[in-house]
Amino acid sequence: MGMSVTISAATEEDVEQIFRLQYLCFQSEAALYGNYRIDPLVQSLDSVREEVVTDCVQVARLGEEVVGSVRGRVNEDGAAAIGKLCVHPRLQGHGIGARLLRAAESALADQRGAKRFRLHTGHRSEGNLGLYRRVGYETVGTVRGADGVPMIILEKAAGAYAATA
Ligand SMILES: CC(C)(COP(=O)(O)OP(=O)(O)OC[C@H]1O[C@@H](n2cnc3c(N)ncnc32)[C@H](O)[C@@H]1OP(=O)(O)O)[C@@H](O)C(=O)NCCC(=O)NCCS
């Protein structure tokens, strides 16, 4: 089709597309855990809007279509929590997820002074864990999410970019 995917900061006009995209993308995670109440599936449109306004939200675009998204927010300890990374199922496996992650890390470090990046994923999500480790994240602990799913927490220092990232 000849169009390329670009990454940029989300605007309020993207809110509905991000909302619909995460609902679609996280079905596979819900199926993996047999839990359809996971946060990305029950988050309201207003809550997504609030995140777009206050947090660092990046989107991947193919023309007018939002085909990927990620969010991040810097906590008091200087670590940025990155979450809800998702890419449209038809475009997965082409490096867009890794590009989104890099864009979120750069924006969080450059614009919001993040010193570390932290993210979490379900303990059974091997693909996600592989992607995060490849771009330099290391496991620092585990936690049980509000939805009951055991999660693995990973971190990386700002500036600690893996050679393959
Ligand atoms: C997790 C997710 C965002 C990854 O997005 P993605 O665009 O497929 O990610 P990437 O393409 O960067 O990496 C995924 C795989 O594609 C491979 N890949 C990366 N670049 C590639 C390229 N140019 N060509 C072919 N394959 C490539 C990677 O090696 C990786 O393989 P792996 O599964 O063995 O690690 C996506 O799968 C998704 O939306 N999942 C559902 C929601 C979810 O679980 N989100 C994470 C919550 S913690």
Coordinates of C-alpha atoms and ligand atoms in Angstrom, one line a residue:
M1 CA 0.0 0.0 0.0
G2 CA 3.1 2.2 0.1
M3 CA 2.3 4.1 3.3
S4 CA 4.7 4.1 6.2
V5 CA 3.9 4.0 9.9
T6 CA 4.9 7.2 11.8
I7 CA 5.1 7.7 15.5
S8 CA 4.1 10.9 17.2
A9 CA 2.5 12.4 20.4
A10 CA -1.3 11.6 20.7
T11 CA -3.8 14.4 20.6
E12 CA -7.4 14.6 21.9
E13 CA -8.6 13.8 18.4
D14 CA -7.0 10.3 18.8
V15 CA -8.8 9.3 22.0
E16 CA -11.6 7.3 20.4
Q17 CA -9.2 5.5 18.1
I18 CA -6.9 4.6 21.0
F19 CA -9.8 3.4 23.0
R20 CA -11.1 1.1 20.2
L21 CA -7.5 -0.1 19.4
Q22 CA -6.7 -1.2 22.9
Y23 CA -10.0 -3.0 23.2
L24 CA -9.1 -4.9 20.1
C25 CA -5.4 -5.5 20.9
F26 CA -5.8 -6.7 24.5
Q27 CA -8.4 -9.5 23.6
S28 CA -5.4 -11.8 23.1
E29 CA -4.1 -11.1 26.6
A30 CA -7.6 -11.5 28.1
A31 CA -7.9 -14.9 26.3
L32 CA -4.4 -15.9 27.6
Y33 CA -5.5 -15.3 31.2
G34 CA -9.2 -16.2 30.8
N35 CA -9.9 -12.7 32.3
Y36 CA -11.9 -10.2 30.3
R37 CA -11.9 -7.6 33.1
I38 CA -8.2 -6.7 32.6
D39 CA -7.6 -2.9 32.8
P40 CA -7.2 -2.1 29.1
L41 CA -10.6 -3.8 28.4
V42 CA -12.6 -2.0 31.1
Q43 CA -11.0 1.4 30.9
S44 CA -13.6 4.1 30.0
L45 CA -13.3 6.5 27.1
D46 CA -13.1 9.4 29.6
S47 CA -10.2 7.8 31.4
V48 CA -8.3 7.3 28.1
R49 CA -9.0 11.0 27.4
E50 CA -7.6 12.0 30.8
E51 CA -4.4 10.1 30.1
V52 CA -4.0 11.6 26.7
V53 CA -4.3 15.1 28.2
T54 CA -2.0 14.6 31.3
D55 CA 0.3 11.7 30.4
C56 CA 2.9 11.0 27.8
V57 CA 0.9 9.1 25.1
Q58 CA 2.5 8.2 21.8
V59 CA 0.7 6.7 18.8
A60 CA 1.7 4.9 15.6
R61 CA -0.2 6.2 12.6
L62 CA -0.8 4.7 9.1
G63 CA -2.3 7.6 7.2
E64 CA -5.3 8.7 9.3
E65 CA -5.5 5.4 11.2
V66 CA -4.1 5.0 14.7
V67 CA -2.5 1.5 14.6
G68 CA -0.5 1.5 17.8
S69 CA -0.3 3.2 21.1
V70 CA 1.7 3.4 24.4
R71 CA 1.4 5.6 27.6
G72 CA 3.8 6.7 30.2
R73 CA 3.8 8.8 33.4
V74 CA 6.7 9.8 35.7
N75 CA 6.2 8.9 39.3
E76 CA 7.6 10.8 42.4
D77 CA 10.6 8.5 42.5
G78 CA 11.7 9.6 39.0
A79 CA 10.8 6.3 37.4
A80 CA 8.4 6.4 34.5
A81 CA 5.6 3.8 34.4
I82 CA 5.1 2.7 30.8
G83 CA 1.9 0.8 29.9
K84 CA -0.8 -0.3 27.5
L85 CA 1.6 -0.8 24.6
C86 CA -0.4 -2.2 21.7
V87 CA -0.2 -2.6 18.0
H88 CA -3.1 -3.6 15.6
P89 CA -3.0 -7.4 15.2
R90 CA -2.7 -7.1 11.4
L91 CA 0.5 -5.0 11.8
Q92 CA 2.3 -6.9 14.6
G93 CA 5.7 -8.4 14.2
H94 CA 7.2 -5.5 12.1
G95 CA 8.9 -3.6 14.9
I96 CA 6.2 -1.0 15.5
G97 CA 5.9 -2.1 19.2
A98 CA 9.6 -1.6 19.7
R99 CA 9.5 1.8 18.0
L100 CA 6.6 2.9 20.2
L101 CA 8.5 1.9 23.3
R102 CA 11.6 3.8 22.2
A103 CA 9.5 6.9 21.4
A104 CA 7.8 6.7 24.8
E105 CA 11.2 6.4 26.5
S106 CA 12.7 9.3 24.7
A107 CA 9.7 11.6 25.4
L108 CA 9.6 10.6 29.0
A109 CA 13.4 11.2 29.5
D110 CA 13.7 14.4 27.4
Q111 CA 10.4 16.1 28.3
R112 CA 9.6 14.8 31.7
G113 CA 13.0 14.0 33.2
A114 CA 12.5 10.2 33.7
K115 CA 15.5 8.5 35.2
R116 CA 14.3 5.0 34.9
F117 CA 11.5 3.2 33.0
R118 CA 9.3 0.6 34.5
L119 CA 6.7 -1.7 32.9
H120 CA 4.8 -4.8 33.7
T121 CA 3.3 -7.7 31.9
G122 CA 1.4 -10.9 32.7
H123 CA 3.6 -13.8 33.7
R124 CA 2.5 -15.9 30.8
S125 CA 3.1 -13.3 28.1
E126 CA 6.3 -14.7 26.6
G127 CA 6.2 -12.5 23.5
N128 CA 5.9 -9.3 25.6
L129 CA 8.7 -10.4 27.9
G130 CA 10.9 -11.2 24.9
L131 CA 10.3 -7.8 23.4
Y132 CA 11.0 -6.0 26.7
R133 CA 14.2 -7.9 27.4
R134 CA 15.5 -7.4 23.8
V135 CA 15.3 -3.6 24.3
G136 CA 17.1 -3.7 27.6
Y137 CA 14.6 -4.3 30.4
E138 CA 15.4 -6.6 33.3
T139 CA 13.0 -8.3 35.7
V140 CA 12.9 -6.6 39.1
G141 CA 10.0 -8.2 40.8
T142 CA 6.5 -9.6 40.6
V143 CA 3.1 -8.3 41.7
R144 CA -0.5 -9.5 41.6
G145 CA -2.6 -7.0 39.5
A146 CA -5.9 -5.6 40.8
D147 CA -7.5 -8.0 38.2
G148 CA -5.8 -11.0 40.0
V149 CA -3.3 -11.7 37.2
P150 CA 0.3 -12.2 38.4
M151 CA 2.5 -9.6 36.8
I152 CA 6.3 -9.4 36.2
I153 CA 7.8 -6.0 36.7
L154 CA 10.7 -4.9 34.5
E155 CA 13.0 -1.9 34.6
K156 CA 15.7 -0.2 32.6
A157 CA 17.7 2.9 33.4
A158 CA 17.2 5.9 31.1
G159 CA 20.1 5.9 28.6
A160 CA 20.6 2.1 28.9
Y161 CA 19.7 1.3 25.3
A162 CA 20.4 -2.2 24.1
A163 CA 22.5 -2.4 21.0
T164 CA 19.6 -4.1 19.2
A165 CA 17.0 -1.6 20.3
Ligands
LIG1 C1 3.1 -6.5 22.5 C2 2.8 -5.8 21.2 C3 2.5 -4.3 21.4 C4 4.1 -5.9 20.3 O1 3.9 -5.1 19.1 P1 4.7 -5.5 17.8 O2 4.6 -4.4 16.9 O3 4.3 -6.8 17.2 O4 6.2 -5.6 18.3 P2 7.5 -5.8 17.5 O5 7.2 -6.1 16.1 O6 8.4 -4.7 17.8 O7 8.1 -7.1 18.2 C5 7.3 -8.3 18.1 C6 8.0 -9.4 17.4 O8 8.3 -9.1 16.0 C7 9.6 -9.3 15.7 N1 10.1 -8.2 14.8 C8 10.5 -7.0 15.2 N2 10.8 -6.2 14.1 C9 10.6 -7.0 13.0 C10 10.7 -6.8 11.7 N3 11.1 -5.6 11.2 N4 10.3 -7.8 10.8 C11 9.9 -8.9 11.3 N5 9.7 -9.2 12.6 C12 10.1 -8.2 13.5 C13 10.4 -9.2 16.9 O9 11.5 -10.0 16.9 C14 9.4 -9.7 17.9 O10 9.5 -11.1 18.0 P3 9.4 -11.9 19.4 O11 7.9 -12.1 19.5 O12 10.1 -13.2 19.1 O13 10.0 -11.0 20.4 C15 1.6 -6.4 20.4 O14 1.9 -7.8 20.2 C16 0.3 -6.3 21.1 O15 -0.4 -5.3 20.8 N6 -0.1 -7.2 21.9 C17 -1.4 -7.2 22.6 C18 -1.4 -6.2 23.7 C19 -0.3 -6.5 24.7 O16 -0.1 -7.6 25.2 N7 0.5 -5.5 25.1 C20 1.6 -5.5 26.1 C21 1.0 -5.3 27.4 S1 2.3 -5.5 28.6

